[in-house]
Amino acid sequence: MTAVGWSVSGTILSSAAPIPLDDAAIIRVLQASKAAQEAGCIGESEQLLVRLAQQAPNHPAVLNELGVRMLARRAPEQAHALFVRATTADPKHPSLWANLASSLKALGRRAEEMDAIEKALELEPRHLSALLQKGAYLEGSGNAREAARTYQNALACIPPGAEAAPAVAEALKHARKVIEEDRAALTAALEPPLAAVRERHGGARQRRVELCLEALMGKRSVYYSQPTWMYFPELPAIEFFEREDFPWLEALEAVSDDIRAELLRVLVADREGLQPYIDFPPDMPLDQFRELNRSRRWSAYFLWNQSVAHAGHIARCPVTARTLEAVPLRPRIEARAPTAFFSILDANTRIPPHTGVTNTRLTVHLPLVVPPGCGFRVGGTTREWQPGKAWIFDDTIQHEAWNTSDTPRAILIFDIWNPLLTLAERELIQTATEIYVRHYALPSERTA
């Protein structure tokens, strides 16, 4: 009697004695079958799977793949039977339970569907497919608010910048739509009571409250101070500081035309003084700065660099140097501060997201030459430079800059003490930093 083989479109198991395969070999054949299927070679794909089903009829990965294909062919009963066998063979794999839930949904067995989803999430609370299934289940049950919250949890599982698998792309698109609708409803419920409270306090919106609510509503990501070297505890993570706290900014801005004129003369007469801002040695991990390392696409003309004065550069820029010397809170730390330089970002160049070395200092930008298409983000706040209008930010909060124009962008950058440190704290940090640097004979470090 001829042995009966597995039919991918049916439910017949082979009666032939299976040939044992190890897990690695089984996974390789499954991957080859999937690759053939994706390439449109359906016959080849099914032949590989038929042969594998004969050799490893009880392997959970094989049962799972067969079940997935049964679902795709709208055969939920057969798929369900396969997923039951798969979860019995390997009850610790959340994806098997999520697939079992899909077959139960197709069969209309709603209570059992939720049990399978919850089993998957017990095994892996951040399982993306199971969270999307739970959201859809809640939505289908009429619980739109809990569905939205579950969808939010699902989106939070996707790392920043990562692309989700095509299999869940439509589900994610729908999840975002449900979340947006829920947030619109919540905003409508919040606004009248909040307006009444604002009216009692003068009618103005409170900036910190607005930022809090934007984060709560998912409209703003939350960023923290993440210095690459020294972290000073209990300082608030403020993206951009308020101008009113730095009255000397007006004096800086008042001479911005003169500073710009000095920069433009430098660009004509002393281009040799420009150097790549990123200049790491070959043995240092470059991470996000690989493309800009030792590149003049982002160059600097230093007046002071890690406390070292560039006398020739200062002589070419007397107004700039004199103005900087008058800035309050300017740090003086051997081999570390002050630093002040003209930053030139070439056309069509982006500075990748990064953080600075310590939150004991802040960074000041004075824009000088800003073509259209330039921008700057600190944490969750994006701004456009305006020539002659300075701002101050904490560079230990993730930040990035870009110039999408066809001409270079130029700004003056320098550092100051974080004003939230006391005089005693500043002096102690200065002393500790100088001893630390001498102890390890550290080279200069640069941050954007």
XYZ file of C-alpha atoms in Angstrom:
448
model
C 0.000 0.000 0.000
C 1.389 3.406 -0.950
C 2.261 5.689 2.010
C -0.062 8.636 2.313
C 1.810 11.961 2.364
C 0.902 15.310 3.898
C -1.192 17.569 1.699
C -0.662 21.271 2.463
C -4.194 21.982 1.342
C -5.644 19.148 3.417
C -5.338 17.633 6.837
C -3.820 14.174 6.257
C -0.737 13.180 8.240
C 1.949 10.997 6.737
C 1.967 7.331 7.660
C 5.598 7.025 6.649
C 8.121 6.753 9.449
C 9.553 10.269 10.015
C 13.281 10.851 9.598
C 14.574 12.727 12.701
C 15.856 16.261 12.125
C 17.422 18.610 14.641
C 15.917 22.038 15.379
C 18.490 23.925 13.308
C 17.802 21.818 10.228
C 14.038 22.217 10.651
C 14.315 26.005 10.916
C 16.540 26.143 7.830
C 13.993 24.228 5.760
C 11.154 26.411 7.061
C 13.105 29.542 6.135
C 13.770 28.134 2.662
C 10.068 27.332 2.242
C 9.051 30.852 3.302
C 11.673 32.418 1.017
C 10.357 30.401 -1.924
C 6.805 31.455 -1.091
C 7.793 35.144 -0.933
C 9.575 34.773 -4.283
C 6.379 33.437 -5.836
C 7.663 29.861 -6.166
C 4.581 28.337 -4.541
C 5.135 24.798 -5.789
C 8.709 24.682 -4.505
C 7.621 26.187 -1.184
C 4.901 23.575 -0.681
C 7.184 20.702 -1.643
C 9.674 21.765 1.007
C 6.916 22.022 3.589
C 5.368 18.658 2.624
C 8.723 16.934 2.990
C 9.360 18.665 6.323
C 5.899 17.704 7.626
C 6.691 14.089 6.801
C 10.013 14.223 8.649
C 8.933 16.321 11.675
C 5.137 16.042 11.943
C 5.001 17.055 15.611
C 7.499 19.893 15.680
C 5.787 23.094 16.953
C 7.451 25.335 14.342
C 6.272 23.051 11.528
C 2.763 22.854 12.966
C 2.727 26.632 13.330
C 3.733 27.245 9.711
C 1.130 24.796 8.491
C -1.468 26.518 10.659
C -0.529 29.950 9.308
C -1.009 28.687 5.762
C -4.351 27.123 6.640
C -5.499 30.475 8.023
C -4.372 32.187 4.828
C -6.488 29.679 2.891
C -9.528 30.400 5.060
C -9.476 26.984 6.691
C -9.780 27.990 10.373
C -10.807 24.537 11.624
C -7.651 22.930 10.249
C -5.553 25.878 11.429
C -7.031 25.644 14.913
C -6.230 21.934 15.155
C -2.629 22.605 14.126
C -2.174 25.498 16.584
C -3.636 23.388 19.411
C -1.031 20.737 18.690
C 1.694 23.403 18.467
C 0.817 24.989 21.829
C 0.630 21.542 23.402
C 4.098 20.717 22.086
C 5.539 24.106 23.146
C 3.285 25.933 25.641
C 5.980 28.542 26.432
C 6.006 30.239 23.010
C 3.761 33.358 22.931
C 3.529 33.511 19.125
C 1.898 30.091 19.041
C -0.803 31.286 21.440
C -1.287 34.468 19.418
C -1.788 32.378 16.267
C -4.175 30.081 18.135
C -6.155 33.203 19.079
C -6.337 34.180 15.390
C -7.857 30.822 14.497
C -10.352 31.101 17.365
C -11.356 34.554 16.151
C -11.942 33.178 12.666
C -14.159 30.483 14.223
C -16.126 33.060 16.247
C -15.063 31.515 19.562
C -14.586 34.875 21.282
C -14.128 33.824 24.910
C -11.506 31.250 23.972
C -9.835 33.813 21.712
C -9.281 36.166 24.651
C -7.964 33.313 26.802
C -5.333 32.549 24.144
C -4.391 36.234 23.822
C -3.977 36.563 27.582
C -1.835 33.419 27.620
C 0.467 34.970 25.006
C 0.721 38.197 27.030
C 1.416 36.309 30.252
C 4.426 34.796 28.516
C 5.483 38.074 26.861
C 3.676 41.261 28.023
C 5.216 43.243 25.145
C 4.265 40.811 22.394
C 3.252 43.163 19.585
C 0.851 40.866 17.704
C -0.915 39.766 20.900
C -1.366 43.388 22.017
C -2.818 44.308 18.631
C -5.145 41.301 18.875
C -6.230 42.337 22.355
C -6.909 45.870 21.140
C -9.006 44.542 18.260
C -10.886 42.229 20.631
C -11.707 45.124 23.000
C -12.681 47.332 20.081
C -14.971 44.630 18.734
C -16.526 44.301 22.185
C -17.450 48.002 22.157
C -14.759 49.071 24.644
C -13.095 51.737 22.497
C -11.258 53.460 25.348
C -9.565 50.316 26.639
C -8.833 49.359 23.035
C -7.036 52.679 22.530
C -4.985 52.184 25.701
C -4.027 48.682 24.580
C -3.066 49.971 21.141
C -0.882 52.600 22.839
C 0.910 49.799 24.677
C 1.400 48.015 21.366
C 2.959 51.075 19.697
C 5.243 51.560 22.704
C 6.767 48.137 21.943
C 8.215 49.381 18.651
C 11.726 50.857 19.180
C 12.274 54.404 17.843
C 13.176 54.326 14.169
C 12.313 50.638 13.782
C 9.944 49.412 11.103
C 7.329 46.876 12.070
C 6.887 43.696 10.033
C 4.635 44.022 6.955
C 2.285 41.424 8.495
C 1.174 43.938 11.150
C 1.406 47.131 9.074
C -2.345 47.452 8.486
C -3.137 46.613 12.118
C -0.724 49.325 13.260
C -2.265 51.850 10.883
C -5.692 51.054 12.320
C -4.338 51.210 15.878
C -2.998 54.717 15.297
C -6.353 55.818 13.915
C -8.175 54.501 16.998
C -5.660 56.209 19.279
C -6.060 59.541 17.461
C -9.839 59.342 17.731
C -9.615 58.528 21.438
C -7.218 61.419 22.074
C -9.528 63.794 20.211
C -12.399 62.696 22.438
C -10.275 63.107 25.574
C -9.089 66.551 24.452
C -12.693 67.624 23.936
C -13.536 66.412 27.447
C -10.513 68.133 29.005
C -10.619 71.545 27.406
C -13.742 73.130 28.975
C -12.782 72.287 32.606
C -9.174 73.343 31.996
C -10.315 76.615 30.418
C -12.344 77.349 33.544
C -9.307 76.750 35.757
C -7.098 78.925 33.532
C -9.674 81.692 33.736
C -9.450 81.646 37.520
C -5.686 82.142 37.207
C -5.596 84.926 34.666
C -6.503 83.060 31.480
C -2.958 82.298 30.281
C -1.859 78.810 29.429
C 0.754 77.379 31.797
C 3.722 76.173 29.749
C 4.788 73.351 32.054
C 1.230 72.084 32.382
C 0.826 72.116 28.604
C 4.034 70.107 28.178
C 2.813 67.664 30.826
C -0.497 67.169 29.050
C 1.171 66.792 25.640
C 3.276 63.958 27.072
C 0.239 62.412 28.745
C -1.680 62.497 25.471
C 1.191 60.982 23.517
C 1.785 64.152 21.497
C 5.313 64.585 22.875
C 8.036 62.092 23.721
C 9.692 62.401 27.119
C 13.459 62.934 27.140
C 15.837 62.949 30.072
C 19.314 64.238 30.757
C 21.756 61.565 29.599
C 25.280 62.962 29.805
C 28.033 60.872 28.309
C 30.345 61.636 31.238
C 29.332 63.527 34.402
C 25.750 63.500 35.679
C 24.786 65.997 38.393
C 21.733 64.658 40.280
C 18.516 66.565 40.993
C 18.899 69.150 38.241
C 15.676 69.433 36.223
C 15.853 68.257 32.608
C 14.915 71.505 30.812
C 15.138 71.408 27.021
C 15.256 75.153 26.276
C 15.736 77.598 29.157
C 13.631 80.750 29.413
C 15.247 83.852 27.947
C 14.077 85.935 30.909
C 16.540 84.067 33.129
C 19.487 85.363 31.074
C 19.173 89.157 30.653
C 22.694 89.346 29.169
C 21.385 87.682 25.978
C 20.219 91.108 24.782
C 23.782 92.450 24.838
C 24.956 89.388 22.883
C 22.218 89.790 20.295
C 22.873 93.533 19.993
C 26.298 92.860 18.458
C 25.225 89.877 16.331
C 25.754 91.869 13.109
C 29.338 92.635 14.127
C 29.920 88.992 15.105
C 28.508 87.869 11.756
C 30.806 90.288 9.933
C 33.823 88.845 11.771
C 32.740 85.311 10.865
C 32.355 86.206 7.175
C 35.830 87.776 7.133
C 37.215 84.587 8.687
C 35.559 82.459 6.005
C 37.326 84.538 3.347
C 40.712 85.149 4.976
C 41.323 82.182 7.284
C 39.575 79.091 5.975
C 42.622 77.092 7.044
C 41.572 77.817 10.620
C 38.453 75.709 10.154
C 38.758 72.132 11.354
C 36.408 69.147 11.454
C 34.347 69.387 14.628
C 34.178 65.614 14.972
C 37.744 64.316 15.124
C 37.820 60.958 16.888
C 40.892 58.666 16.777
C 40.654 55.439 14.743
C 40.356 53.224 17.831
C 37.330 55.053 19.250
C 33.780 53.742 18.603
C 32.208 56.202 16.172
C 28.573 55.124 16.503
C 26.313 57.778 14.944
C 29.235 60.097 14.039
C 30.887 57.753 11.529
C 29.888 59.847 8.497
C 30.978 63.151 10.057
C 34.231 62.008 11.673
C 37.104 64.153 10.355
C 34.750 65.670 7.800
C 34.592 69.362 6.964
C 30.878 69.018 6.356
C 30.646 70.043 10.016
C 33.556 72.318 10.811
C 34.525 74.610 13.665
C 36.529 77.803 14.011
C 37.576 77.793 17.659
C 38.194 80.908 19.728
C 38.499 78.810 22.874
C 38.710 75.015 22.788
C 38.566 73.063 26.065
C 39.969 76.112 27.960
C 42.744 76.756 25.424
C 42.581 80.216 23.815
C 43.386 80.404 20.083
C 45.129 83.769 20.127
C 45.258 84.201 16.349
C 41.556 83.435 15.973
C 40.641 85.738 18.845
C 42.669 88.532 17.231
C 40.616 88.140 14.046
C 37.341 88.327 16.006
C 37.797 91.029 18.680
C 34.114 91.931 19.043
C 33.123 88.279 19.430
C 35.892 87.624 21.958
C 35.151 90.764 23.979
C 31.444 89.926 24.078
C 32.114 86.377 25.238
C 34.477 87.528 27.968
C 31.618 89.617 29.390
C 29.159 86.695 29.547
C 28.221 85.762 33.142
C 28.521 82.118 34.294
C 31.322 81.423 31.830
C 33.145 78.338 33.163
C 36.889 78.240 33.762
C 38.014 74.635 34.069
C 41.525 73.551 33.206
C 41.591 71.409 30.037
C 37.778 71.543 29.758
C 36.237 75.019 29.637
C 35.469 77.516 28.247
C 34.752 76.450 24.687
C 33.509 78.899 22.065
C 33.492 78.494 18.294
C 31.787 79.254 15.026
C 29.969 76.108 13.872
C 29.639 75.679 10.103
C 27.211 73.032 8.847
C 27.462 72.356 5.126
C 24.539 72.197 2.745
C 22.458 69.007 2.858
C 24.110 67.821 6.072
C 22.529 66.460 9.231
C 24.031 66.188 12.711
C 22.630 62.942 14.158
C 20.848 62.704 17.531
C 23.344 62.743 20.404
C 23.941 64.034 23.941
C 26.661 66.100 25.605
C 29.105 65.257 28.374
C 27.638 66.911 31.480
C 24.499 68.658 32.689
C 26.560 70.993 34.877
C 26.840 73.256 31.860
C 24.445 74.652 29.254
C 25.005 75.473 25.593
C 24.282 78.830 23.934
C 23.547 79.218 20.214
C 23.674 82.577 18.441
C 22.492 82.050 14.829
C 24.422 84.101 12.278
C 23.864 82.674 8.779
C 20.687 80.605 8.504
C 19.383 79.633 5.047
C 15.865 78.160 4.728
C 15.616 74.468 5.552
C 17.639 74.530 8.759
C 16.280 73.203 12.038
C 17.177 72.056 15.518
C 15.534 69.629 17.937
C 16.159 69.257 21.652
C 14.151 66.431 23.206
C 10.553 66.885 22.116
C 10.924 70.520 20.965
C 11.909 71.552 17.442
C 12.860 75.136 16.576
C 14.127 77.096 13.616
C 17.094 79.386 14.034
C 16.485 83.085 13.499
C 19.581 85.169 12.743
C 20.545 87.257 15.765
C 18.152 85.459 18.177
C 19.992 83.338 20.749
C 18.760 80.441 22.838
C 20.120 78.310 25.661
C 19.583 74.563 26.057
C 20.748 71.516 27.975
C 22.808 69.502 25.517
C 22.655 66.342 27.660
C 19.082 65.966 26.415
C 19.100 64.242 23.038
C 19.362 66.816 20.255
C 20.042 67.004 16.523
C 20.438 69.623 13.782
C 20.021 69.710 10.023
C 20.646 71.880 7.001
C 18.618 70.777 3.983
C 19.441 73.926 1.990
C 22.056 74.363 -0.736
C 24.230 76.760 1.308
C 26.127 76.477 4.630
C 24.626 77.387 8.004
C 26.748 79.185 10.619
C 26.175 79.837 14.329
C 28.242 80.869 17.339
C 28.292 78.231 20.076
C 29.629 78.565 23.610
C 29.079 77.055 27.051
C 28.025 78.460 30.415
C 27.495 76.994 33.868
C 24.061 75.588 34.576
C 22.593 78.488 36.600
C 20.740 76.057 38.887
C 24.083 75.133 40.494
C 25.144 77.126 43.530
C 28.500 78.896 43.637
C 29.828 76.240 45.999
C 28.632 73.458 43.701
C 30.291 75.084 40.688
C 33.617 75.440 42.488
C 33.487 71.862 43.761
C 32.669 70.522 40.289
C 35.463 72.611 38.776
C 38.008 71.234 41.251
C 36.804 67.646 40.908
C 36.824 67.844 37.104
C 40.356 69.225 36.937
C 41.692 66.513 39.267
C 39.816 63.791 37.376
C 41.183 64.951 34.014
C 44.750 65.180 35.340
C 44.477 61.799 37.090
C 43.571 60.001 33.863
C 45.482 62.342 31.531
C 42.291 62.587 29.497
C 42.294 64.091 26.000
C 39.884 66.811 25.018
C 36.270 65.740 24.566
C 33.840 67.478 22.263
C 30.083 67.501 22.090
C 27.681 69.354 19.851
